[in-house]
Structures are given as C-alpha cells and as structure tokens.
Short mmCIF file of C-alpha atoms in Angstrom, two decimals:
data_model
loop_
_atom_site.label_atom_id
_atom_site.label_comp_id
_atom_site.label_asym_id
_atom_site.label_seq_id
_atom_site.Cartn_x
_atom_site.Cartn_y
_atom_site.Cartn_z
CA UNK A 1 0.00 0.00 0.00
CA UNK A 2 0.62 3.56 -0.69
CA UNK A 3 -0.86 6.44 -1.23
CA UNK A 4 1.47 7.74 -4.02
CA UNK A 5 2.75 4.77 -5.43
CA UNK A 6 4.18 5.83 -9.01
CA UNK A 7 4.09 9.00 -8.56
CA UNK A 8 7.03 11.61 -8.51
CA UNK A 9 7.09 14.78 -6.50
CA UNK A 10 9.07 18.14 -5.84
CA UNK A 11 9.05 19.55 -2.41
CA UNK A 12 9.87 22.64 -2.46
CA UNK A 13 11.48 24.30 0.50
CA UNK A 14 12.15 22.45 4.32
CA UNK A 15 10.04 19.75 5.82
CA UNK A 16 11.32 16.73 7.39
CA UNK A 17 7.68 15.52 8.01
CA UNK A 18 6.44 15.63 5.00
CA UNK A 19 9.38 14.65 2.76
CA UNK A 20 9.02 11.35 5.24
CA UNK A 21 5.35 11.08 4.76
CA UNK A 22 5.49 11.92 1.36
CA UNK A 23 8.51 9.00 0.96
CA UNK A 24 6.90 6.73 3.14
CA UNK A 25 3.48 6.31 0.81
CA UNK A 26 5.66 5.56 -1.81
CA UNK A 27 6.43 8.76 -3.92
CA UNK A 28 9.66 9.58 -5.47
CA UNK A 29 11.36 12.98 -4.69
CA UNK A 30 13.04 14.83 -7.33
CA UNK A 31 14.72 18.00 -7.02
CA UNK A 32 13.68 19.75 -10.49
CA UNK A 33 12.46 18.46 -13.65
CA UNK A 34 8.94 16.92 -14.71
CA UNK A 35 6.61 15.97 -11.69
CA UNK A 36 3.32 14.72 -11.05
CA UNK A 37 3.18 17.14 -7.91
CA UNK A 38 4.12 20.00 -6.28
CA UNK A 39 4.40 20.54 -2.69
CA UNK A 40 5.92 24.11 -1.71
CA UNK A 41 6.54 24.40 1.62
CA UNK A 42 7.31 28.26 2.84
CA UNK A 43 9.92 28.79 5.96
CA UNK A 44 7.88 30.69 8.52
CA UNK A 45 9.30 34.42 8.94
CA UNK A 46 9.90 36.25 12.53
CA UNK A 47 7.05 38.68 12.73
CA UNK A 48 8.24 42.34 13.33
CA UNK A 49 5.82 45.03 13.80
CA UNK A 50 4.95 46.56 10.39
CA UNK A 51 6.06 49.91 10.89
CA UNK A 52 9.54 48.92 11.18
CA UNK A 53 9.41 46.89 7.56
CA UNK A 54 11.81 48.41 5.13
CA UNK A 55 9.34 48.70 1.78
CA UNK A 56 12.24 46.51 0.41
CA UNK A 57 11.61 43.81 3.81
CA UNK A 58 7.57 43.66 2.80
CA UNK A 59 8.35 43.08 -0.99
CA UNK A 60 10.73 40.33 0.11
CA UNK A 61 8.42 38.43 2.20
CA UNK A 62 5.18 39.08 -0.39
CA UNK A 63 7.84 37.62 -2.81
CA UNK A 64 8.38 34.35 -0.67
CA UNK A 65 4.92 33.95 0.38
CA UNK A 66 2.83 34.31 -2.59
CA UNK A 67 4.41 35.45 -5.95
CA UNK A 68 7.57 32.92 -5.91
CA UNK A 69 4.62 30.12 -4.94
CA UNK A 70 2.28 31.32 -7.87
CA UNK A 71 5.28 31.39 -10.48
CA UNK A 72 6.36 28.17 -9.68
CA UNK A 73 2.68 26.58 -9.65
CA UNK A 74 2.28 28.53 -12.78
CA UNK A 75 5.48 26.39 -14.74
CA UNK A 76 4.43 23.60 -12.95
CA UNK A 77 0.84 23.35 -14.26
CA UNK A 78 1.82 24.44 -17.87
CA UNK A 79 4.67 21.46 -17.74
CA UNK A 80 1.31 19.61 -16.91
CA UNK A 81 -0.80 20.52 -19.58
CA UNK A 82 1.73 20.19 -22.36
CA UNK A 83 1.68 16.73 -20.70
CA UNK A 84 -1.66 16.19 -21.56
CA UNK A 85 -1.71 14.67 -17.69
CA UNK A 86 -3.27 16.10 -14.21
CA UNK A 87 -1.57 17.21 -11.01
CA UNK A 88 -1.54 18.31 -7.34
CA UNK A 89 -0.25 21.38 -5.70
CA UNK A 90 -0.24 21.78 -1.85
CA UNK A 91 0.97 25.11 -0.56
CA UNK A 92 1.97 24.63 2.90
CA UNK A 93 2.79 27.28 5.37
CA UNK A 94 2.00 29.23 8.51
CA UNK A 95 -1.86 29.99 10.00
CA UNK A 96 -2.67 33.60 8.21
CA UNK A 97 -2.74 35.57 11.61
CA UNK A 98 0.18 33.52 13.24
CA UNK A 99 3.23 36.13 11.91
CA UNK A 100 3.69 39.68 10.76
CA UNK A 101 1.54 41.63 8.95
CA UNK A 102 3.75 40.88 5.59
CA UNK A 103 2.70 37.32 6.26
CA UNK A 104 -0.92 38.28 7.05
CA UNK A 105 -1.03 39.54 3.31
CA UNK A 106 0.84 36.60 2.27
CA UNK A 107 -1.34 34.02 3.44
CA UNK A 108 -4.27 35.73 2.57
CA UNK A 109 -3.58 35.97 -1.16
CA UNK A 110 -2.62 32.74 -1.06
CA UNK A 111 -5.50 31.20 0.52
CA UNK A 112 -8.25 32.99 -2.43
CA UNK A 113 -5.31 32.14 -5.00
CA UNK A 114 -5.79 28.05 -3.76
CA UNK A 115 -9.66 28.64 -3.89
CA UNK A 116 -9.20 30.55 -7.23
CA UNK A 117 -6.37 28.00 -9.51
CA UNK A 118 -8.25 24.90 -7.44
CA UNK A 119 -11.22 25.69 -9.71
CA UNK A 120 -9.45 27.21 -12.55
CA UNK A 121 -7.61 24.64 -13.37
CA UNK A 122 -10.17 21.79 -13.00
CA UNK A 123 -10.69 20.41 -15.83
CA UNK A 124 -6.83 20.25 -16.37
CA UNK A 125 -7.05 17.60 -13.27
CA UNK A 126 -4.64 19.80 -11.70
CA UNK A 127 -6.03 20.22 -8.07
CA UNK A 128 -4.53 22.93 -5.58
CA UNK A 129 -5.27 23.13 -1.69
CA UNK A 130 -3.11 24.72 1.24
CA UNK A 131 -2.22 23.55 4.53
CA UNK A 132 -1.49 26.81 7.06
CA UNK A 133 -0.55 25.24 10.36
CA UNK A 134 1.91 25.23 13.18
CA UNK A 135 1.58 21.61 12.95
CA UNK A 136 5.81 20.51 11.77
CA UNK A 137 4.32 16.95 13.08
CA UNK A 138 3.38 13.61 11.17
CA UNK A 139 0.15 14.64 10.58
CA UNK A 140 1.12 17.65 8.69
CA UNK A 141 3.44 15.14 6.72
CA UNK A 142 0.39 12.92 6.70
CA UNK A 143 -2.30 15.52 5.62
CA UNK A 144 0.24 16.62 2.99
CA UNK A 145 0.65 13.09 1.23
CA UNK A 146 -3.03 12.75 1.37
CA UNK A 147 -3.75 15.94 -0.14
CA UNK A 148 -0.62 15.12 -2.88
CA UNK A 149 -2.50 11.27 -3.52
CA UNK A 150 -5.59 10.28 -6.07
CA UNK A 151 -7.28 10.00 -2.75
CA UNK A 152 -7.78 13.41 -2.59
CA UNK A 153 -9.47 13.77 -6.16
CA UNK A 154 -12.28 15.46 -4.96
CA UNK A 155 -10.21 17.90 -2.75
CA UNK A 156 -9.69 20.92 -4.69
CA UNK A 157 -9.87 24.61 -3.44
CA UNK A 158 -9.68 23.14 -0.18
CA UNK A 159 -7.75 25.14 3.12
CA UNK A 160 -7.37 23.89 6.05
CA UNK A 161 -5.03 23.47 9.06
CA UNK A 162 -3.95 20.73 11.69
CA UNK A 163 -4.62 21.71 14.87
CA UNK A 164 -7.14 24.39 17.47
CA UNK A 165 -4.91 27.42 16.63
CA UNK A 166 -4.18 27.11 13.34
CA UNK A 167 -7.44 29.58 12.32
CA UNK B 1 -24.13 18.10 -21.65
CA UNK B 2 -21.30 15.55 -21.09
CA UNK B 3 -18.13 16.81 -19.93
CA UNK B 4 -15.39 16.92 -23.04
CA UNK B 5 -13.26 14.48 -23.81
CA UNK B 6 -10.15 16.86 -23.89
CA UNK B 7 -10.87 17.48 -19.80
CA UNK B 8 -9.19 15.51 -17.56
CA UNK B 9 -10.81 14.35 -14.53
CA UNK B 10 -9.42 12.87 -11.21
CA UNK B 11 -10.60 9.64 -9.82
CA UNK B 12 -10.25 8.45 -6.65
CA UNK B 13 -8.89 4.26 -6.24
CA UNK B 14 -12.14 1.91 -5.85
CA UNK B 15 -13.77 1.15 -3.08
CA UNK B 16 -11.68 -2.15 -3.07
CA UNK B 17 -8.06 -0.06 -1.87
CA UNK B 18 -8.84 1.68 1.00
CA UNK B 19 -6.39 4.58 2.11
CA UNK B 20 -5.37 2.98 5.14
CA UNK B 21 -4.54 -0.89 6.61
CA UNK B 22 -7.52 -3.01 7.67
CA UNK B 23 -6.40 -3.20 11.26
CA UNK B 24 -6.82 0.99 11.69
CA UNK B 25 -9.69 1.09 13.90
CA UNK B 26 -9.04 -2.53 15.13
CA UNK B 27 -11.01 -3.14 18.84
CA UNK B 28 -12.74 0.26 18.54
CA UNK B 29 -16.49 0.70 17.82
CA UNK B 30 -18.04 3.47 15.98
CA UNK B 31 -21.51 4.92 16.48
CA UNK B 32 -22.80 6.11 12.60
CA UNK B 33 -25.85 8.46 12.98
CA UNK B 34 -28.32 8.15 9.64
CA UNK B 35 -25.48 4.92 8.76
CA UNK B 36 -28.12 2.71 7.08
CA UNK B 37 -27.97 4.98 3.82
CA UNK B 38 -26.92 7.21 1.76
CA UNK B 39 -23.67 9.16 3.18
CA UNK B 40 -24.30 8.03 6.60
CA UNK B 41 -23.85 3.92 5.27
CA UNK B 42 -20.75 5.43 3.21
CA UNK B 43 -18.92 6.74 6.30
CA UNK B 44 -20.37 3.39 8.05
CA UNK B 45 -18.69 1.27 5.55
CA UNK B 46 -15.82 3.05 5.56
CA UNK B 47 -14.69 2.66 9.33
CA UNK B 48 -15.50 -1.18 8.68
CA UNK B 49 -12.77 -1.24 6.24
CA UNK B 50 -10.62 -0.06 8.90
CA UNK B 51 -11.67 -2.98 10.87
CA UNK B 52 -13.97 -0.49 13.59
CA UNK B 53 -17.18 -2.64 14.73
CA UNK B 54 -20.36 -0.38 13.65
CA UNK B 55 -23.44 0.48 15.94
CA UNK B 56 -25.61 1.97 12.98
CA UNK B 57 -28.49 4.27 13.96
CA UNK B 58 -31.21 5.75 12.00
CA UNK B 59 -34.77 6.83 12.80
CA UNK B 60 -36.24 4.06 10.95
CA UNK B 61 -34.88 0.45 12.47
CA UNK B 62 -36.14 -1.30 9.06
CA UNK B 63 -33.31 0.65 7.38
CA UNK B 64 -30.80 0.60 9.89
CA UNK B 65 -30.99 -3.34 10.02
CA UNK B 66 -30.96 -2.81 6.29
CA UNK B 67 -27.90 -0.83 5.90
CA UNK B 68 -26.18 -3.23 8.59
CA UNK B 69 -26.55 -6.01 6.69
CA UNK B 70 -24.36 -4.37 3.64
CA UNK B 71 -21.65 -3.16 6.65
CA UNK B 72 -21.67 -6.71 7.92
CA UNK B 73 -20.35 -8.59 4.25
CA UNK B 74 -16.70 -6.27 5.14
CA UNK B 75 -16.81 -8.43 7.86
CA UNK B 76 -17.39 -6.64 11.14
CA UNK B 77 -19.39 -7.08 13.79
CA UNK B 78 -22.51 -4.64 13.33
CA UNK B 79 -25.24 -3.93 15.56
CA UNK B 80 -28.34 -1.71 14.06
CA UNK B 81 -30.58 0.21 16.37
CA UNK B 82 -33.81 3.06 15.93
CA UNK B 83 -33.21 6.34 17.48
CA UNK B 84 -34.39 10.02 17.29
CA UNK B 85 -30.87 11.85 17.62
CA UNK B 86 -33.52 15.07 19.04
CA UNK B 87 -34.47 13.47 22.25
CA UNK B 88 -31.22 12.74 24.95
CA UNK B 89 -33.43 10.02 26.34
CA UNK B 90 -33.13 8.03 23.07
CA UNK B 91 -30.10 9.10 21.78
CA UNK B 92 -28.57 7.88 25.61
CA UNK B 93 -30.09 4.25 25.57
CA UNK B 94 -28.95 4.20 21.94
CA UNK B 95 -25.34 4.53 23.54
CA UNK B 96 -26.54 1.84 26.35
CA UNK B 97 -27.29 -0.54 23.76
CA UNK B 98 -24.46 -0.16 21.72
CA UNK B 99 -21.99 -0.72 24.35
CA UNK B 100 -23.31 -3.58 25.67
CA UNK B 101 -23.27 -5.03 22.51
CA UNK B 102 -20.04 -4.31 21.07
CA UNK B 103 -18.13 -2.69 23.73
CA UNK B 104 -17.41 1.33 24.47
CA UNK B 105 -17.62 3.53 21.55
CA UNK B 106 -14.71 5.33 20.67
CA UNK B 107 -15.44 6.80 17.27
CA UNK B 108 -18.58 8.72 16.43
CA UNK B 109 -19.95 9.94 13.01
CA UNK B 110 -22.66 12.51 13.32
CA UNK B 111 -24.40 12.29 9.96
CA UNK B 112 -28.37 12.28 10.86
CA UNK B 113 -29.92 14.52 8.53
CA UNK B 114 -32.55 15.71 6.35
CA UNK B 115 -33.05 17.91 3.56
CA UNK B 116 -35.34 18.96 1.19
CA UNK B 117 -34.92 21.97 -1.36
CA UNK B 118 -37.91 24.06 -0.53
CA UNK B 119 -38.98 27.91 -0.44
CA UNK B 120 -37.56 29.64 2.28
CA UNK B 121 -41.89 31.09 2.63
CA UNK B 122 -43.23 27.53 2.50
CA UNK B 123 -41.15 26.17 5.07
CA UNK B 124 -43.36 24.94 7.94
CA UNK B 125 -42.37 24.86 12.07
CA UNK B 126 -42.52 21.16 11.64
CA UNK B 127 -40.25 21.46 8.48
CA UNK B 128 -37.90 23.79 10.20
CA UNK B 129 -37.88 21.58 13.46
CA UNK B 130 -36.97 18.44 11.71
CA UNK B 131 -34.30 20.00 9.53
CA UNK B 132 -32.14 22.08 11.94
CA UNK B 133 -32.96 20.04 15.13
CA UNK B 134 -31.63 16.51 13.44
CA UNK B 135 -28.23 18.70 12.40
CA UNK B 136 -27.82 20.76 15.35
CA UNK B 137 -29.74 19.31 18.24
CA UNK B 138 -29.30 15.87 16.74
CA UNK B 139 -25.13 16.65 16.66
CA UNK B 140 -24.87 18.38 20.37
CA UNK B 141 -26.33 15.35 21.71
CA UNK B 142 -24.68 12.56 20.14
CA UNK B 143 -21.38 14.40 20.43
CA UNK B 144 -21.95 15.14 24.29
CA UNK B 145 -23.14 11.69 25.20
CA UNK B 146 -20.07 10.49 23.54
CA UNK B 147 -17.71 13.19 25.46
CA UNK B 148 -19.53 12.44 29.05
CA UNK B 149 -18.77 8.17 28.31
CA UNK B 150 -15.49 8.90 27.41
CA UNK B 151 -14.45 11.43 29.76
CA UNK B 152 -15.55 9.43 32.83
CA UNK B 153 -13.57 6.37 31.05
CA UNK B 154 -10.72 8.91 30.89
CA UNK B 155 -10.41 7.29 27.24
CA UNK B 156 -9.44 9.47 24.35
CA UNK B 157 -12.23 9.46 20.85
CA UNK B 158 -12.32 11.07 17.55
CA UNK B 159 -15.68 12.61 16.07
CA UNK B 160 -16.61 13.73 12.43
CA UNK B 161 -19.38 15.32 11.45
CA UNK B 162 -20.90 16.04 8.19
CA UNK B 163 -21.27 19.08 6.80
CA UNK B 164 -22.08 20.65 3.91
CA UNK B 165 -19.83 22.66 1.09
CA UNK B 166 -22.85 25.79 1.43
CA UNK B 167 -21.69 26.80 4.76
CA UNK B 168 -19.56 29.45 3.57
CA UNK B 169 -22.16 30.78 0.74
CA UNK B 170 -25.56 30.31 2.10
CA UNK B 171 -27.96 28.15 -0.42
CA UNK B 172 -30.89 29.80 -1.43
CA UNK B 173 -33.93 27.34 -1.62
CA UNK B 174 -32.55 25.42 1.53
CA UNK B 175 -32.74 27.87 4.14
CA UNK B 176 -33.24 25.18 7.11
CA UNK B 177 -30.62 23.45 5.74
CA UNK B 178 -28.27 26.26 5.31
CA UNK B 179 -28.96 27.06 9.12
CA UNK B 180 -28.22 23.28 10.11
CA UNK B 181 -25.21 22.20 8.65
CA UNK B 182 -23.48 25.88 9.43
CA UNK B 183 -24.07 25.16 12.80
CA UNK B 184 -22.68 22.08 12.77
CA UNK B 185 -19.34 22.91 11.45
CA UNK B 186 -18.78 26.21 13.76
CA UNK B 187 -19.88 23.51 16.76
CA UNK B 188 -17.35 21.75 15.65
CA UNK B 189 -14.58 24.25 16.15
CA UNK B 190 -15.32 25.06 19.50
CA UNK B 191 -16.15 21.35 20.91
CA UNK B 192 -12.68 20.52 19.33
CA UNK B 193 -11.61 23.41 21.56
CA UNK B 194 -13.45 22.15 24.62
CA UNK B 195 -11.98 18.46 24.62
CA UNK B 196 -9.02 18.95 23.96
CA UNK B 197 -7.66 18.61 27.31
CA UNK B 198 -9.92 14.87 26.94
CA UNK B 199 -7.94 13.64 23.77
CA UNK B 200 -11.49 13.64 21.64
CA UNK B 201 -11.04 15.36 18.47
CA UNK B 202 -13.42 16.91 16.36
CA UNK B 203 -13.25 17.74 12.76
CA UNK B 204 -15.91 17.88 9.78
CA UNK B 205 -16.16 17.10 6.17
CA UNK B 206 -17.84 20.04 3.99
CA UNK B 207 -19.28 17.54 1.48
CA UNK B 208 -20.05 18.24 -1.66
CA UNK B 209 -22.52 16.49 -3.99
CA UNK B 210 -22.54 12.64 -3.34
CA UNK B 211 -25.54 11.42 -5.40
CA UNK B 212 -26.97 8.20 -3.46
CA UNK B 213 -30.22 6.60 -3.82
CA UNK B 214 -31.53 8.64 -1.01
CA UNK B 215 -30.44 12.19 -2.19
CA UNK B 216 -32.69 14.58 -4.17
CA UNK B 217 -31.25 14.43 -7.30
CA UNK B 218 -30.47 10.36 -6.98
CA UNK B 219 -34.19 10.37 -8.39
CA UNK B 220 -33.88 13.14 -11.26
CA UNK B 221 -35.21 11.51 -14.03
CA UNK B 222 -32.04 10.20 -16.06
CA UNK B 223 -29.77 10.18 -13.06
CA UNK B 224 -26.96 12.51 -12.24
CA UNK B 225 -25.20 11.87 -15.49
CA UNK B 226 -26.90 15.83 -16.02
CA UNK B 227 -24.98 17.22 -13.53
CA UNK B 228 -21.14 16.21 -13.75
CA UNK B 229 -20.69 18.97 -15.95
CA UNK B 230 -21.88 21.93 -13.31
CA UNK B 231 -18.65 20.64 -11.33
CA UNK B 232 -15.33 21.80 -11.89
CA UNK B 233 -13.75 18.70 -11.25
CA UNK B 234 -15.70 17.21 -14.29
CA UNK B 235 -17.87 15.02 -11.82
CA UNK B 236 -20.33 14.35 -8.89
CA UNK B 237 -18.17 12.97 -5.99
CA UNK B 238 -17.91 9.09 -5.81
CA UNK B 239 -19.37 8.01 -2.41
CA UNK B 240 -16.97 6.04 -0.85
CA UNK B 241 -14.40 8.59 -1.28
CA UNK B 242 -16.49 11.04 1.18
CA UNK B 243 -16.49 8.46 3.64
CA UNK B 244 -13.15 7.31 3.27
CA UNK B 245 -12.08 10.93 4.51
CA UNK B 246 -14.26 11.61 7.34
CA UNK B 247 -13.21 7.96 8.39
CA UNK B 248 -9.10 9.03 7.91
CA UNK B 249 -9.81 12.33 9.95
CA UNK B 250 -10.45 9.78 12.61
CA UNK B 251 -7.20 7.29 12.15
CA UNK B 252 -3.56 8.08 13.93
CA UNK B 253 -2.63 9.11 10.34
CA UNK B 254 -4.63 12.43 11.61
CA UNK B 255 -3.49 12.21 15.55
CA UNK B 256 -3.37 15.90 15.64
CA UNK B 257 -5.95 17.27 13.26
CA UNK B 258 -8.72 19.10 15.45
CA UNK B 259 -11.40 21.16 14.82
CA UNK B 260 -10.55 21.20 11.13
CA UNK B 261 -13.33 21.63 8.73
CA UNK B 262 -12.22 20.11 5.51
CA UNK B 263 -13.64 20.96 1.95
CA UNK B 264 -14.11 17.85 -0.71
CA UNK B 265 -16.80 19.53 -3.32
CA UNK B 266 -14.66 19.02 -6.38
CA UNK B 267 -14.66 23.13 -6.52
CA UNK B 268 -18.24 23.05 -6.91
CA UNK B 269 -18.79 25.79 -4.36
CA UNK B 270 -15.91 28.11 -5.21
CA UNK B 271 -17.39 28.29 -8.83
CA UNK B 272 -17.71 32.28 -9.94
CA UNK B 273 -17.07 33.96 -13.32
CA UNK B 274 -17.57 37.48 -14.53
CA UNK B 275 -19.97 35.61 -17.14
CA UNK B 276 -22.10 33.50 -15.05
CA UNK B 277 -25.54 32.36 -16.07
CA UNK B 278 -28.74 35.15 -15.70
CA UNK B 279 -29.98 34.38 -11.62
CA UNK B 280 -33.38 33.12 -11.47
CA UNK B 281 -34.77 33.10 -7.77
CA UNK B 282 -35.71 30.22 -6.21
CA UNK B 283 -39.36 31.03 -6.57
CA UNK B 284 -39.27 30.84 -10.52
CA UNK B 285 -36.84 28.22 -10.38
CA UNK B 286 -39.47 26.13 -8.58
CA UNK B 287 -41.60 25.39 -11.22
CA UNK B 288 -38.73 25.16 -13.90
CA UNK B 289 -36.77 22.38 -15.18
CA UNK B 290 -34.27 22.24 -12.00
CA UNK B 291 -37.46 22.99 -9.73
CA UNK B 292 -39.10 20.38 -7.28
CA UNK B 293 -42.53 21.18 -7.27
#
C-alpha cells in the first residue's frame, strides 16, 4: 500500500515531516524536472511590527509567500498541460494571523489564489489546496501526502489546518 | 451536456483499496448516525474497512438493520438500532445498547440529517424543526453523550461530522438546511476546543454532492449523469471517497488534526465567473426544469 505509489514529487522548500510522509506512501522525490506534484513548503518568517518593515523587507516576504509560490505553480501546471496529464499542488505554510503583517497579506492571497487556480484549473485535473498550520508533526506530513495522492481527487480549493490554533 | 473528452478528470482508487490498513480502527467501535444509507452507510462502511465494529443508527430500524446487513459482508461485527438523535433520552439508551453489545464507543460519526430543497416562505415549524434540530440538536447530543462516556472512562475518541460545502455561501432554496449544517461545522470548532484537554477530536467534512439513492437528485429523471458537468472537477463525488475521509480524519494518520473543517466539493462551491448564467430566484426556479414542485 501507498498512497502515491508511481508517482514523482518536488518539495519545495524544508520539511522533514512531509518529505518522510510523502517518501513513506511511496512517492519519489526529485529536485527539479517533470513531476506529477508540487508541494511548496514556505519557511515561517519572525514577525516584526509593520512599521519597522523596510518597503524593500515587505516586498521580500510578499515575494516568498505568494508570488515565488504562484510562479512556480504557474510552470508547474503548464509542464502539466503540455503533458496532456493532471496534477496536485499543496501550498503549505504558517496559519494567516500567526506572523507579521507581511505574512498576514501573504497568506491571505494565497489562501483565495488556492480557492481561485483549485477551480481554474479543473478540468486540467490539476487540483490545488493549502495547509497553514503550526503543525511541523506527522500529521502535517500525513495531511500533505493525502492531499498530494488520487485519494484526494475530490479535494480541490480546499484550506485547512492541523490543529485548534491554526485559524 | 457531457463533460469533453479533452478534460481531464481525477478519480479516486475503488472502493476495493482503502487509504489505510484493515487493522486501523481494530477493537474500537463506531456509532454512525443516519449509517443505514446514503452518506451516513458510506462513512459506516468506511470505518469497517478499517476494521472499527459499527453500531448503525437511524430513525427508521427497518433501514438501519438494512444498511447493517451491507456493513456486515466487510466483515465486522454490526449492531443496528432506531433512534431520534432530538431526544437525549433516546439518543442515551442508543449509547446503552451499543456498548453492551459491542463494547465502548470510541469513534462517532454525526451524519443524521434531512433535507429537502424548498422555499424559504413555504417552510413549515414542523419542516424547520426536523431540519435544523436533526443537524444541530441531533449533533450536540450525540457528540456530548459520547464526550460524558469517554471522559468518565478517561479514554481518548475522535468525532466527524458532516457538513455541507454551502456553509460558507448560504444556499438559497434550503434555508433550514443552510442554518443546520453551518451550525454544525462552527460547533465543531469550538467542541474541538473544549476536549481537547480529553484527547477527543473533532473535525468535519464540507461535502459536496454525493448522489446516493436517497439524495434529491439520486431520483432526477435520467440520473446525475446531467450534472457532472456543473462541477469543476468534471464530476459528482464518488461516495466512498467522502467516507473514506471523514473515516481518515479519525485514524492516527490524523493524531493531531482538530477542529478542522475540511472541503471535498470538487470546486463546486468556489465556482464564480464574470460571465455567469442570468440568476433566477428560487421562486421561478421552482416550477422550472431544476425545480421540485
């Protein structure tokens, strides 16, 4: 058993639970190239009050949180199409309220862009869904490889988190 | 109109591969609300593949025995009893029973329900009782006769409930239902809160469209062939994979998910366009082709 058996995956950014949980249902990590999912995983940032953000500081963390993770789901889902094959993205990252205010925006856009490229993308069979947690546990690593699996095929849009705080 | 060939659509593994082993909920029993049919017998059937003996519950006995019987060929023990989920008398001896039958239940599935598309003008007290009381009555006391048992057993539990992908939106022509299944999913949040401390967790599935014999549009005329195409994801949701999930939000796969309320609606609900078709209110759309009356 497995839940992604065959399938090959690039994890983007730091996670030791979920490149276990992703490893241990059978999926094969590469580090660029052609994949059958992407899992982007974004470092969470210290929170400082937003006053004392350089406009350079902001940009940098809007650029982390939310356009680096649309480019790269962008390439990814046109690599996809040109396939003529369906996909999985899971953006994981911290609860929208838990940081700064730069991450606040962040994870905002990000949530409506999951809810927006989840249904855009639809009928490519590319589904998109977020994690936002504190969780760094198994069942973050867990939750991921579900999310990343055909078992998931009706999950699209979705955001959610792991545990009471997570919003 | 069917859905093109050029789309791709993502299926879930058969009913035969479950997502986890058979031994998951080995020694545990699970208490199924409504688990004789429709999504209620899905969720039902899934914990048995996870090995959990099933105390199935429904208003009507006939149909509880009936949906125990198709739980029983996974080969579990199953035990089927009647019970209104609005009166704590019932809903406590239910609990009684079930215990002394298969032992202490450690996994419930609140999934009583009913639902009828219906003007929000035409709905009737009775209609309004039924509806919201099954969902949110029906929920508090199941899920608090569950916490008391296990609290006093000082045993950890996992609850799901289901919910409904219109809790975000509203669903005009469903008001009662609207109401109900809202309320279940913000309960849901805060009990997860509460017993905590207790080791119970509580999460929900915001289902999406599941056509089943039982549900309104199982007995459109021509089936629900008609409405994979109003889905983004190209189809109506198969129902084993809804139960599948609310049964793995139980399993130590999930250990610390809590008061999570998780979307599976193919993207049905998040559907919006700057060209959408013209809105036609529930009242004219009563009489018309997608109508009920």
């Amino acid at each position: 058993m497995g839940w992604l058996a065959g399938k090959t995956i690039r994890l983007v950014g730091e996670s030791s639970a979920i490149a276990a949980a992703l490893k241990a249902q059978g999926a094969a990590l590469v580090a660029e190239g052609d994949c059958d999912v992407l899992v982007h995983v974004a470092a969470p940032q210290p929170a400082r009050p937003v006053h004392e953000l350089s406009h350079a500081e902001w940009r940098a963390a809007l650029d982390a949180g939310l356009d680096q993770r649309f480019l790269q789901t962008r390439d990814f889902a046109a690599a996809r199409r040109s396939a003529g094959k369906g996909g999985a993205v899971v953006y994981v990252g911290a609860p929208e309220q838990a940081l700064g205010s730069d991450q606040a925006a962040a994870a905002g856009a990000l949530i409506n862009l999951t809810k927006t490229l989840g249904v855009e993308w639809a009928r490519d069979g590319i589904r998109v869904n977020s994690v936002l947690t504190f969780d760094q546990g198994e069942t973050l690593g867990n939750l991921v490889a579900y999310l990343a699996s055909d078992y998931a095929a009706y999950v699209t849009g979705a955001v959610m988190g792991v545990g009471l705080d997570d919003g | 109109m069917p859905v093109p060939d050029n789309h791709i659509v993502a299926m879930p593994p058969p009913f035969e591969e479950p997502p986890y082993p058979a031994d998951v909920f080995a020694g545990q029993t699970v208490l199924v609300s409504g688990g004789g049919t429709g999504m209620g017998l899905a969720m039902a059937r899934a914990f048995a593949q996870g090995g959990a003996q099933v105390a199935v519950m429904g208003r009507s006995l006939e149909k509880a025995q009936e949906g125990a019987g198709k739980i029983a060929t996974l080969g579990v023990r199953v035990h089927a009893m009647s019970c209104d989920v609005r009166l704590p008398d019932q809903v406590a001896a239910a609990f009684d029973e079930a215990e002394a039958v298969l032992g202490p239940v450690t996994l419930l599935a609140n999934n009583a329900g009913a639902n009828f598309p219906v003007l929000a003008e035409d709905i009737s007290v009775n209609a309004w009782n039924a509806v919201t009381r099954i969902a949110i009555d029906g929920t508090f006391l199941c899920s608090t006769e569950f916490a008391r048992r296990l609290i006093a057993r000082g045993q950890g539990g996992a609850i799901v409930n289901n919910s409904a992908q219109y809790i975000w939106t509203g669903f005009p022509g469903d008001a009662h239902s609207a109401a109900a299944k809202t309320a279940q999913a913000t309960m849901t949040r805060k009990m997860a809160r509460e017993w905590a401390p207790y080791g119970i967790r509580v999460n929900a599935i915001a289902a999406g469209f599941f056509p089943h014999e039982t549900s309104t549009a199982g007995r459109r005329e021509g089936g629900t062939e008609v409405l994979q195409n109003m889905i983004p994801a190209g189809r109506t949701g198969s129902i084993h994979e809804f139960g599948w999930l609310s049964a793995m939000t139980c399993t130590p796969f999930f250990v610390a998910l809590t008061g999570q309320v998780i979307l599976q609606d193919g993207g049905e609900s998040l559907r919006r366009s700057l060209m959408m078709p013209d809105y036609v209110p529930p009242r004219e759309r009563a009489e018309g082709p997608w109508g009920w009356r």
